[in-house]
Short mmCIF file of N, CA and C and ligand atoms in Angstrom, two decimals:
data_model
loop_
_atom_site.label_atom_id
_atom_site.label_comp_id
_atom_site.label_asym_id
_atom_site.label_seq_id
_atom_site.Cartn_x
_atom_site.Cartn_y
_atom_site.Cartn_z
N MET Z 1 0.67 -10.45 21.36
CA MET Z 1 1.00 -11.43 20.30
C MET Z 1 2.13 -12.35 20.78
N SER Z 2 1.96 -13.68 20.65
CA SER Z 2 2.98 -14.60 21.15
C SER Z 2 4.12 -14.69 20.13
N LYS Z 3 5.24 -15.29 20.57
CA LYS Z 3 6.45 -15.33 19.76
C LYS Z 3 6.25 -16.03 18.41
N ASN Z 4 5.36 -17.03 18.40
CA ASN Z 4 5.21 -17.82 17.17
C ASN Z 4 4.24 -17.22 16.16
N GLU Z 5 3.61 -16.12 16.53
CA GLU Z 5 2.65 -15.54 15.60
C GLU Z 5 3.37 -14.79 14.48
N THR Z 6 2.79 -14.85 13.28
CA THR Z 6 3.44 -14.25 12.12
C THR Z 6 3.00 -12.80 11.94
N LYS Z 7 3.99 -12.00 11.59
CA LYS Z 7 3.75 -10.57 11.46
C LYS Z 7 4.33 -10.11 10.12
N ALA Z 8 3.52 -9.45 9.32
CA ALA Z 8 4.02 -9.00 8.02
C ALA Z 8 3.71 -7.52 7.82
N MET Z 9 4.40 -6.95 6.84
CA MET Z 9 4.26 -5.52 6.55
C MET Z 9 3.95 -5.30 5.07
N PHE Z 10 2.89 -4.58 4.79
CA PHE Z 10 2.59 -4.14 3.41
C PHE Z 10 2.76 -2.63 3.41
N ALA Z 11 3.84 -2.17 2.80
CA ALA Z 11 4.16 -0.74 2.84
C ALA Z 11 3.91 -0.09 1.49
N GLY Z 12 3.65 1.20 1.53
CA GLY Z 12 3.49 1.92 0.29
C GLY Z 12 3.18 3.38 0.53
N SER Z 13 2.99 4.09 -0.58
CA SER Z 13 2.63 5.51 -0.47
C SER Z 13 1.11 5.65 -0.29
N PHE Z 14 0.36 4.77 -0.90
CA PHE Z 14 -1.11 4.77 -0.80
C PHE Z 14 -1.68 6.16 -1.09
N ASP Z 15 -1.37 6.66 -2.28
CA ASP Z 15 -1.78 8.02 -2.64
C ASP Z 15 -2.69 8.03 -3.86
N PRO Z 16 -3.91 7.49 -3.76
CA PRO Z 16 -4.54 6.91 -2.58
C PRO Z 16 -4.56 5.39 -2.67
N ILE Z 17 -5.09 4.77 -1.61
CA ILE Z 17 -5.29 3.31 -1.61
C ILE Z 17 -6.30 2.95 -2.72
N THR Z 18 -6.04 1.86 -3.43
CA THR Z 18 -6.91 1.43 -4.54
C THR Z 18 -7.51 0.05 -4.23
N ASN Z 19 -8.41 -0.38 -5.11
CA ASN Z 19 -8.96 -1.74 -4.95
C ASN Z 19 -7.88 -2.80 -5.14
N GLY Z 20 -6.85 -2.47 -5.90
CA GLY Z 20 -5.72 -3.40 -6.08
C GLY Z 20 -4.98 -3.60 -4.77
N HIS Z 21 -4.68 -2.48 -4.07
CA HIS Z 21 -4.04 -2.60 -2.76
C HIS Z 21 -4.92 -3.42 -1.82
N LEU Z 22 -6.21 -3.09 -1.85
CA LEU Z 22 -7.13 -3.73 -0.91
C LEU Z 22 -7.23 -5.24 -1.12
N ASP Z 23 -7.15 -5.65 -2.39
CA ASP Z 23 -7.17 -7.07 -2.70
C ASP Z 23 -5.95 -7.76 -2.07
N VAL Z 24 -4.78 -7.14 -2.22
CA VAL Z 24 -3.56 -7.73 -1.62
C VAL Z 24 -3.70 -7.75 -0.09
N ILE Z 25 -4.23 -6.68 0.48
CA ILE Z 25 -4.38 -6.61 1.94
C ILE Z 25 -5.33 -7.71 2.43
N ASN Z 26 -6.47 -7.86 1.77
CA ASN Z 26 -7.43 -8.90 2.18
C ASN Z 26 -6.80 -10.29 2.13
N ARG Z 27 -6.02 -10.54 1.08
CA ARG Z 27 -5.41 -11.87 0.91
C ARG Z 27 -4.29 -12.09 1.92
N ALA Z 28 -3.47 -11.08 2.14
CA ALA Z 28 -2.35 -11.23 3.09
C ALA Z 28 -2.88 -11.35 4.52
N ALA Z 29 -3.97 -10.66 4.80
CA ALA Z 29 -4.53 -10.70 6.17
C ALA Z 29 -5.06 -12.10 6.52
N ARG Z 30 -5.35 -12.90 5.48
CA ARG Z 30 -5.80 -14.28 5.73
C ARG Z 30 -4.62 -15.19 6.08
N ILE Z 31 -3.43 -14.79 5.68
CA ILE Z 31 -2.25 -15.65 5.82
C ILE Z 31 -1.46 -15.35 7.09
N PHE Z 32 -1.35 -14.06 7.42
CA PHE Z 32 -0.52 -13.67 8.57
C PHE Z 32 -1.40 -13.37 9.78
N ASP Z 33 -0.83 -13.61 10.97
CA ASP Z 33 -1.58 -13.30 12.18
C ASP Z 33 -1.79 -11.79 12.32
N GLU Z 34 -0.73 -11.06 12.01
CA GLU Z 34 -0.87 -9.59 12.03
C GLU Z 34 -0.29 -9.01 10.75
N LEU Z 35 -1.05 -8.13 10.13
CA LEU Z 35 -0.56 -7.44 8.95
C LEU Z 35 -0.54 -5.95 9.25
N GLN Z 36 0.66 -5.38 9.15
CA GLN Z 36 0.75 -3.93 9.33
C GLN Z 36 0.74 -3.28 7.95
N ILE Z 37 0.00 -2.22 7.82
CA ILE Z 37 0.02 -1.45 6.58
C ILE Z 37 0.84 -0.21 6.90
N GLY Z 38 2.01 -0.11 6.28
CA GLY Z 38 2.92 1.00 6.56
C GLY Z 38 2.76 2.10 5.52
N VAL Z 39 2.24 3.23 5.98
CA VAL Z 39 2.08 4.36 5.06
C VAL Z 39 3.35 5.20 5.12
N LEU Z 40 3.98 5.36 3.98
CA LEU Z 40 5.26 6.08 3.93
C LEU Z 40 5.05 7.58 4.20
N TYR Z 41 5.79 8.08 5.17
CA TYR Z 41 5.79 9.52 5.44
C TYR Z 41 7.06 10.10 4.85
N ASN Z 42 6.87 10.87 3.80
CA ASN Z 42 8.04 11.48 3.16
C ASN Z 42 7.77 12.97 2.97
N PRO Z 43 8.23 13.81 3.91
CA PRO Z 43 7.91 15.24 3.85
C PRO Z 43 8.46 15.92 2.60
N ASN Z 44 9.43 15.26 1.92
CA ASN Z 44 10.02 15.88 0.72
C ASN Z 44 9.24 15.55 -0.57
N LYS Z 45 8.30 14.59 -0.45
CA LYS Z 45 7.57 14.20 -1.66
C LYS Z 45 6.10 14.59 -1.51
N LYS Z 46 5.68 15.53 -2.34
CA LYS Z 46 4.30 15.99 -2.23
C LYS Z 46 3.41 15.12 -3.10
N GLY Z 47 2.47 14.44 -2.48
CA GLY Z 47 1.54 13.61 -3.23
C GLY Z 47 0.24 14.36 -3.47
N LEU Z 48 -0.75 13.64 -3.98
CA LEU Z 48 -2.06 14.28 -4.16
C LEU Z 48 -2.70 14.50 -2.79
N PHE Z 49 -2.72 13.44 -1.98
CA PHE Z 49 -3.30 13.53 -0.64
C PHE Z 49 -2.20 13.75 0.39
N ASP Z 50 -2.49 14.57 1.40
CA ASP Z 50 -1.47 14.72 2.43
C ASP Z 50 -1.40 13.43 3.25
N PHE Z 51 -0.33 13.34 4.02
CA PHE Z 51 -0.05 12.11 4.75
C PHE Z 51 -1.23 11.68 5.64
N GLU Z 52 -1.79 12.65 6.39
CA GLU Z 52 -2.89 12.32 7.32
C GLU Z 52 -4.09 11.74 6.58
N LYS Z 53 -4.41 12.32 5.43
CA LYS Z 53 -5.57 11.83 4.66
C LYS Z 53 -5.29 10.42 4.11
N ARG Z 54 -4.04 10.18 3.67
CA ARG Z 54 -3.72 8.84 3.15
C ARG Z 54 -3.88 7.78 4.24
N VAL Z 55 -3.43 8.15 5.45
CA VAL Z 55 -3.58 7.21 6.57
C VAL Z 55 -5.06 7.00 6.89
N GLU Z 56 -5.79 8.09 6.94
CA GLU Z 56 -7.23 8.02 7.27
C GLU Z 56 -7.97 7.10 6.27
N LEU Z 57 -7.64 7.25 4.99
CA LEU Z 57 -8.31 6.43 3.98
C LEU Z 57 -7.92 4.96 4.09
N VAL Z 58 -6.65 4.70 4.37
CA VAL Z 58 -6.24 3.29 4.53
C VAL Z 58 -6.97 2.69 5.74
N LYS Z 59 -7.06 3.47 6.81
CA LYS Z 59 -7.77 2.96 8.01
C LYS Z 59 -9.23 2.69 7.69
N ALA Z 60 -9.88 3.63 7.00
CA ALA Z 60 -11.30 3.47 6.70
C ALA Z 60 -11.53 2.21 5.83
N CYS Z 61 -10.61 1.96 4.92
CA CYS Z 61 -10.80 0.84 3.98
C CYS Z 61 -10.41 -0.52 4.57
N THR Z 62 -9.75 -0.53 5.71
CA THR Z 62 -9.29 -1.81 6.27
C THR Z 62 -9.92 -2.08 7.65
N SER Z 63 -10.90 -1.26 8.02
CA SER Z 63 -11.46 -1.39 9.38
C SER Z 63 -12.20 -2.72 9.58
N HIS Z 64 -12.52 -3.40 8.47
CA HIS Z 64 -13.22 -4.70 8.58
C HIS Z 64 -12.25 -5.83 8.94
N LEU Z 65 -10.96 -5.56 8.95
CA LEU Z 65 -9.98 -6.62 9.21
C LEU Z 65 -9.36 -6.45 10.59
N ASP Z 66 -9.69 -7.37 11.49
CA ASP Z 66 -9.25 -7.25 12.90
C ASP Z 66 -7.74 -7.32 13.07
N ASN Z 67 -7.07 -8.07 12.19
CA ASN Z 67 -5.62 -8.28 12.38
C ASN Z 67 -4.77 -7.31 11.57
N VAL Z 68 -5.42 -6.27 11.04
CA VAL Z 68 -4.68 -5.27 10.27
C VAL Z 68 -4.50 -4.01 11.11
N LYS Z 69 -3.25 -3.52 11.11
CA LYS Z 69 -2.92 -2.35 11.89
C LYS Z 69 -2.26 -1.34 10.94
N VAL Z 70 -2.77 -0.13 10.93
CA VAL Z 70 -2.20 0.88 10.02
C VAL Z 70 -1.17 1.71 10.79
N VAL Z 71 0.04 1.76 10.24
CA VAL Z 71 1.13 2.48 10.91
C VAL Z 71 1.79 3.42 9.89
N SER Z 72 2.66 4.27 10.38
CA SER Z 72 3.41 5.09 9.44
C SER Z 72 4.90 4.87 9.68
N PHE Z 73 5.68 5.13 8.67
CA PHE Z 73 7.13 5.00 8.83
C PHE Z 73 7.79 6.00 7.90
N ASN Z 74 9.02 6.39 8.26
CA ASN Z 74 9.84 7.08 7.27
C ASN Z 74 11.24 6.50 7.39
N GLY Z 75 12.06 6.77 6.40
CA GLY Z 75 13.38 6.13 6.40
C GLY Z 75 13.28 4.73 5.85
N LEU Z 76 14.24 3.93 6.22
CA LEU Z 76 14.32 2.58 5.65
C LEU Z 76 13.23 1.66 6.20
N LEU Z 77 12.56 1.00 5.27
CA LEU Z 77 11.48 0.09 5.67
C LEU Z 77 12.01 -1.07 6.52
N VAL Z 78 13.16 -1.61 6.13
CA VAL Z 78 13.69 -2.77 6.87
C VAL Z 78 14.07 -2.38 8.31
N LYS Z 79 14.42 -1.12 8.50
CA LYS Z 79 14.77 -0.65 9.85
C LYS Z 79 13.50 -0.65 10.71
N TYR Z 80 12.43 -0.10 10.14
CA TYR Z 80 11.15 -0.10 10.88
C TYR Z 80 10.77 -1.56 11.22
N CYS Z 81 10.91 -2.45 10.23
CA CYS Z 81 10.49 -3.84 10.45
C CYS Z 81 11.33 -4.49 11.56
N MET Z 82 12.63 -4.24 11.49
CA MET Z 82 13.53 -4.83 12.49
C MET Z 82 13.15 -4.35 13.90
N GLU Z 83 12.86 -3.06 14.01
CA GLU Z 83 12.53 -2.49 15.32
C GLU Z 83 11.17 -2.95 15.83
N ASN Z 84 10.35 -3.47 14.91
CA ASN Z 84 9.00 -3.84 15.31
C ASN Z 84 8.72 -5.34 15.17
N GLY Z 85 9.77 -6.12 15.09
CA GLY Z 85 9.62 -7.58 15.08
C GLY Z 85 8.91 -8.14 13.86
N ILE Z 86 9.09 -7.47 12.72
CA ILE Z 86 8.44 -7.94 11.48
C ILE Z 86 9.50 -8.54 10.56
N ASP Z 87 9.25 -9.77 10.06
CA ASP Z 87 10.27 -10.38 9.21
C ASP Z 87 9.78 -10.68 7.79
N THR Z 88 8.58 -10.23 7.47
CA THR Z 88 8.06 -10.49 6.12
C THR Z 88 7.48 -9.22 5.51
N LEU Z 89 7.90 -8.95 4.29
CA LEU Z 89 7.33 -7.84 3.53
C LEU Z 89 6.36 -8.42 2.51
N VAL Z 90 5.23 -7.75 2.35
CA VAL Z 90 4.23 -8.17 1.37
C VAL Z 90 4.23 -7.14 0.24
N ARG Z 91 4.23 -7.65 -1.00
CA ARG Z 91 4.11 -6.77 -2.15
C ARG Z 91 3.14 -7.39 -3.15
N GLY Z 92 2.51 -6.56 -3.96
CA GLY Z 92 1.64 -7.06 -5.01
C GLY Z 92 2.35 -6.89 -6.34
N ILE Z 93 2.15 -7.84 -7.24
CA ILE Z 93 2.74 -7.67 -8.58
C ILE Z 93 1.65 -7.76 -9.65
N ARG Z 94 1.68 -6.81 -10.55
CA ARG Z 94 0.65 -6.74 -11.59
C ARG Z 94 1.19 -7.18 -12.94
N THR Z 95 2.40 -6.77 -13.23
CA THR Z 95 2.94 -6.96 -14.59
C THR Z 95 4.39 -7.45 -14.52
N GLY Z 96 4.91 -7.79 -15.69
CA GLY Z 96 6.32 -8.20 -15.77
C GLY Z 96 7.26 -7.11 -15.27
N SER Z 97 6.94 -5.87 -15.59
CA SER Z 97 7.85 -4.80 -15.15
C SER Z 97 7.79 -4.63 -13.63
N ASP Z 98 6.63 -4.92 -13.04
CA ASP Z 98 6.57 -4.92 -11.57
C ASP Z 98 7.52 -5.97 -11.02
N VAL Z 99 7.56 -7.14 -11.67
CA VAL Z 99 8.42 -8.23 -11.17
C VAL Z 99 9.86 -7.76 -11.12
N ASP Z 100 10.34 -7.13 -12.19
CA ASP Z 100 11.73 -6.64 -12.22
C ASP Z 100 11.99 -5.68 -11.07
N TYR Z 101 11.10 -4.72 -10.92
CA TYR Z 101 11.26 -3.70 -9.89
C TYR Z 101 11.18 -4.30 -8.48
N GLU Z 102 10.20 -5.18 -8.32
CA GLU Z 102 9.99 -5.78 -6.99
C GLU Z 102 11.14 -6.71 -6.60
N LEU Z 103 11.68 -7.42 -7.61
CA LEU Z 103 12.82 -8.31 -7.31
C LEU Z 103 14.01 -7.49 -6.83
N GLN Z 104 14.20 -6.36 -7.50
CA GLN Z 104 15.32 -5.50 -7.13
C GLN Z 104 15.13 -4.99 -5.70
N MET Z 105 13.91 -4.55 -5.39
CA MET Z 105 13.66 -4.05 -4.02
C MET Z 105 13.80 -5.17 -2.99
N ALA Z 106 13.25 -6.34 -3.33
CA ALA Z 106 13.31 -7.46 -2.38
C ALA Z 106 14.76 -7.83 -2.08
N ARG Z 107 15.57 -7.82 -3.14
CA ARG Z 107 16.99 -8.21 -2.96
C ARG Z 107 17.75 -7.13 -2.20
N MET Z 108 17.44 -5.88 -2.47
CA MET Z 108 18.09 -4.79 -1.73
C MET Z 108 17.68 -4.88 -0.25
N ASN Z 109 16.40 -5.10 0.00
CA ASN Z 109 15.95 -5.21 1.39
C ASN Z 109 16.60 -6.39 2.10
N LYS Z 110 16.80 -7.49 1.36
CA LYS Z 110 17.45 -8.67 1.96
C LYS Z 110 18.92 -8.39 2.25
N GLU Z 111 19.53 -7.62 1.34
CA GLU Z 111 20.92 -7.22 1.56
C GLU Z 111 21.03 -6.37 2.84
N LEU Z 112 20.06 -5.46 2.99
CA LEU Z 112 20.09 -4.56 4.15
C LEU Z 112 19.77 -5.29 5.44
N ASN Z 113 18.89 -6.29 5.32
CA ASN Z 113 18.54 -7.09 6.50
C ASN Z 113 18.23 -8.53 6.08
N PRO Z 114 19.21 -9.42 6.20
CA PRO Z 114 19.04 -10.80 5.73
C PRO Z 114 17.92 -11.56 6.44
N ASN Z 115 17.44 -11.02 7.55
CA ASN Z 115 16.36 -11.72 8.27
C ASN Z 115 14.98 -11.41 7.70
N ILE Z 116 14.93 -10.51 6.74
CA ILE Z 116 13.62 -10.12 6.20
C ILE Z 116 13.42 -10.66 4.79
N ASP Z 117 12.28 -11.32 4.59
CA ASP Z 117 11.95 -11.85 3.27
C ASP Z 117 10.73 -11.15 2.69
N THR Z 118 10.62 -11.23 1.37
CA THR Z 118 9.48 -10.60 0.70
C THR Z 118 8.59 -11.67 0.09
N ILE Z 119 7.30 -11.54 0.31
CA ILE Z 119 6.34 -12.44 -0.34
C ILE Z 119 5.51 -11.61 -1.30
N MET Z 120 5.45 -12.07 -2.56
CA MET Z 120 4.73 -11.29 -3.58
C MET Z 120 3.42 -11.96 -3.95
N PHE Z 121 2.38 -11.17 -4.01
CA PHE Z 121 1.05 -11.66 -4.40
C PHE Z 121 0.78 -11.22 -5.83
N PRO Z 122 0.56 -12.19 -6.73
CA PRO Z 122 0.16 -11.79 -8.08
C PRO Z 122 -1.21 -11.13 -7.98
N SER Z 123 -1.37 -9.98 -8.59
CA SER Z 123 -2.65 -9.30 -8.47
C SER Z 123 -3.73 -10.10 -9.18
N ASP Z 124 -4.93 -9.94 -8.72
CA ASP Z 124 -6.08 -10.50 -9.43
C ASP Z 124 -6.12 -9.81 -10.79
N THR Z 125 -6.45 -10.59 -11.85
CA THR Z 125 -6.45 -10.01 -13.21
C THR Z 125 -7.27 -8.73 -13.27
N LYS Z 126 -8.39 -8.72 -12.54
CA LYS Z 126 -9.26 -7.55 -12.69
C LYS Z 126 -8.67 -6.28 -12.07
N PHE Z 127 -7.56 -6.44 -11.33
CA PHE Z 127 -6.92 -5.24 -10.76
C PHE Z 127 -5.54 -4.98 -11.38
N SER Z 128 -5.20 -5.78 -12.39
CA SER Z 128 -3.80 -5.76 -12.85
C SER Z 128 -3.39 -4.47 -13.56
N PHE Z 129 -4.36 -3.67 -13.95
CA PHE Z 129 -4.02 -2.42 -14.66
C PHE Z 129 -4.16 -1.20 -13.75
N ILE Z 130 -4.50 -1.43 -12.49
CA ILE Z 130 -4.77 -0.30 -11.60
C ILE Z 130 -3.48 0.21 -10.97
N SER Z 131 -3.30 1.53 -11.02
CA SER Z 131 -2.24 2.15 -10.23
C SER Z 131 -2.78 3.49 -9.75
N SER Z 132 -2.28 3.96 -8.60
CA SER Z 132 -2.77 5.23 -8.07
C SER Z 132 -2.55 6.35 -9.09
N SER Z 133 -1.40 6.32 -9.77
CA SER Z 133 -1.12 7.43 -10.69
C SER Z 133 -2.03 7.40 -11.93
N LEU Z 134 -2.32 6.20 -12.46
CA LEU Z 134 -3.21 6.15 -13.63
C LEU Z 134 -4.63 6.55 -13.26
N ILE Z 135 -5.04 6.20 -12.04
CA ILE Z 135 -6.38 6.57 -11.60
C ILE Z 135 -6.51 8.10 -11.58
N LYS Z 136 -5.47 8.76 -11.04
CA LYS Z 136 -5.51 10.22 -10.98
C LYS Z 136 -5.55 10.80 -12.40
N GLU Z 137 -4.78 10.17 -13.29
CA GLU Z 137 -4.72 10.69 -14.67
C GLU Z 137 -6.07 10.55 -15.37
N VAL Z 138 -6.70 9.37 -15.27
CA VAL Z 138 -7.95 9.21 -16.02
C VAL Z 138 -9.09 10.01 -15.40
N LEU Z 139 -9.02 10.20 -14.08
CA LEU Z 139 -10.05 11.01 -13.42
C LEU Z 139 -10.00 12.45 -13.93
N LEU Z 140 -8.80 12.90 -14.22
CA LEU Z 140 -8.62 14.25 -14.75
C LEU Z 140 -9.47 14.46 -16.00
N PHE Z 141 -9.65 13.35 -16.76
CA PHE Z 141 -10.43 13.44 -17.99
C PHE Z 141 -11.84 12.86 -17.80
N ASP Z 142 -12.30 12.91 -16.54
CA ASP Z 142 -13.69 12.55 -16.20
C ASP Z 142 -14.03 11.07 -16.42
N ALA Z 143 -13.05 10.18 -16.41
CA ALA Z 143 -13.35 8.76 -16.57
C ALA Z 143 -14.09 8.24 -15.32
N ASP Z 144 -14.86 7.18 -15.53
CA ASP Z 144 -15.59 6.55 -14.42
C ASP Z 144 -14.62 5.60 -13.71
N ILE Z 145 -14.30 5.89 -12.46
CA ILE Z 145 -13.31 5.06 -11.75
C ILE Z 145 -13.92 4.32 -10.56
N LYS Z 146 -15.26 4.20 -10.58
CA LYS Z 146 -15.91 3.63 -9.38
C LYS Z 146 -15.53 2.16 -9.12
N ASN Z 147 -15.11 1.44 -10.15
CA ASN Z 147 -14.71 0.04 -9.91
C ASN Z 147 -13.25 -0.10 -9.49
N LEU Z 148 -12.55 1.01 -9.45
CA LEU Z 148 -11.09 0.94 -9.24
C LEU Z 148 -10.65 1.31 -7.83
N VAL Z 149 -11.50 2.07 -7.14
CA VAL Z 149 -11.13 2.51 -5.79
C VAL Z 149 -12.29 2.29 -4.83
N PRO Z 150 -11.99 2.14 -3.53
CA PRO Z 150 -13.07 2.02 -2.56
C PRO Z 150 -13.94 3.28 -2.56
N HIS Z 151 -15.18 3.13 -2.09
CA HIS Z 151 -16.15 4.21 -2.14
C HIS Z 151 -15.65 5.50 -1.45
N VAL Z 152 -15.06 5.35 -0.26
CA VAL Z 152 -14.59 6.55 0.46
C VAL Z 152 -13.49 7.29 -0.30
N VAL Z 153 -12.69 6.52 -1.01
CA VAL Z 153 -11.61 7.12 -1.80
C VAL Z 153 -12.20 7.86 -3.01
N LEU Z 154 -13.20 7.23 -3.63
CA LEU Z 154 -13.86 7.85 -4.78
C LEU Z 154 -14.40 9.22 -4.39
N LYS Z 155 -15.01 9.27 -3.22
CA LYS Z 155 -15.60 10.52 -2.73
C LYS Z 155 -14.51 11.60 -2.58
N GLU Z 156 -13.39 11.22 -2.00
CA GLU Z 156 -12.29 12.18 -1.78
C GLU Z 156 -11.68 12.62 -3.11
N LEU Z 157 -11.56 11.68 -4.04
CA LEU Z 157 -10.98 12.03 -5.34
C LEU Z 157 -11.89 13.01 -6.09
N LYS Z 158 -13.21 12.74 -6.01
CA LYS Z 158 -14.15 13.63 -6.71
C LYS Z 158 -14.12 15.01 -6.09
N ASP Z 159 -13.94 15.03 -4.77
CA ASP Z 159 -13.85 16.30 -4.05
C ASP Z 159 -12.63 17.10 -4.54
N LYS Z 160 -11.50 16.42 -4.64
CA LYS Z 160 -10.27 17.06 -5.14
C LYS Z 160 -10.49 17.59 -6.55
N LYS Z 161 -11.16 16.76 -7.37
CA LYS Z 161 -11.38 17.15 -8.76
C LYS Z 161 -12.25 18.40 -8.82
N SER Z 162 -13.30 18.42 -7.99
CA SER Z 162 -14.22 19.58 -8.03
C SER Z 162 -13.52 20.85 -7.55
N LYS Z 163 -12.50 20.70 -6.72
CA LYS Z 163 -11.74 21.88 -6.28
C LYS Z 163 -10.60 22.25 -7.23
N GLY Z 164 -10.48 21.47 -8.31
CA GLY Z 164 -9.42 21.74 -9.29
C GLY Z 164 -8.04 21.33 -8.78
N GLU Z 165 -8.01 20.41 -7.81
CA GLU Z 165 -6.70 20.00 -7.26
C GLU Z 165 -6.11 18.79 -7.99
N ILE Z 166 -6.88 18.26 -8.93
CA ILE Z 166 -6.34 17.16 -9.77
C ILE Z 166 -6.20 17.68 -11.19
O1 LIG I 1 3.75 2.87 -3.07
P1 LIG I 1 5.02 2.22 -3.50
O2 LIG I 1 5.80 3.11 -4.43
O3 LIG I 1 4.77 0.87 -4.09
O4 LIG I 1 5.91 1.98 -2.17
C1 LIG I 1 7.29 1.79 -2.22
C2 LIG I 1 7.86 1.69 -0.79
C3 LIG I 1 7.31 2.79 0.10
C4 LIG I 1 7.52 0.35 -0.20
C5 LIG I 1 9.41 1.82 -0.92
O5 LIG I 1 9.72 2.96 -1.66
C6 LIG I 1 10.09 1.90 0.44
O6 LIG I 1 10.23 0.90 1.10
N1 LIG I 1 10.48 3.13 0.84
C7 LIG I 1 11.13 3.39 2.10
C8 LIG I 1 12.63 3.61 1.93
C9 LIG I 1 13.33 2.29 1.70
O7 LIG I 1 13.37 1.41 2.54
N2 LIG I 1 13.90 2.15 0.50
C10 LIG I 1 14.61 0.96 0.07
C11 LIG I 1 13.77 0.11 -0.82
S1 LIG I 1 14.64 -1.26 -1.44
#
């Protein structure tokens, strides 16, 4: 990658990746030369899917995008970005409360590293109510979630449900 090419980071827990995440990824991948998807590795926080499975699902869902690279990080996101020549963070916003939270994070990240800026993508209306945690909750009550997550994720979620892990 040459010096003038743009590199951005879309980080998250992705527990699991949803159609909302994927919409932001598809849109950001059109704008930046390289988009890294940073899957947070936090050994102290137990999610539904283990870290390896979350990475595997993000990779499976983004394999159609040549300029997307799936990576993992732990610790401070801005530190990872600084060490890897990334100066833009990508975030999606769904609601007003997301804006408050995202502004706070963007400003904290800028405080920690003034060279890093955050670009926020307003979610598509049809994904504005999707969150990984709500998906897990409604699946628990047998709701149909096929429009909310990619097919491979749906399969894994149903598998977890059948094993009583949700
Ligand atoms: O899946 P999420 O909750 O939207 O992701 C939040 C994430 C992982 C981007 C954020 O918690 C993060 O950057 N964590 C790494 C530690 C860090 O840098 N914290 C400071 C944030 S201002």
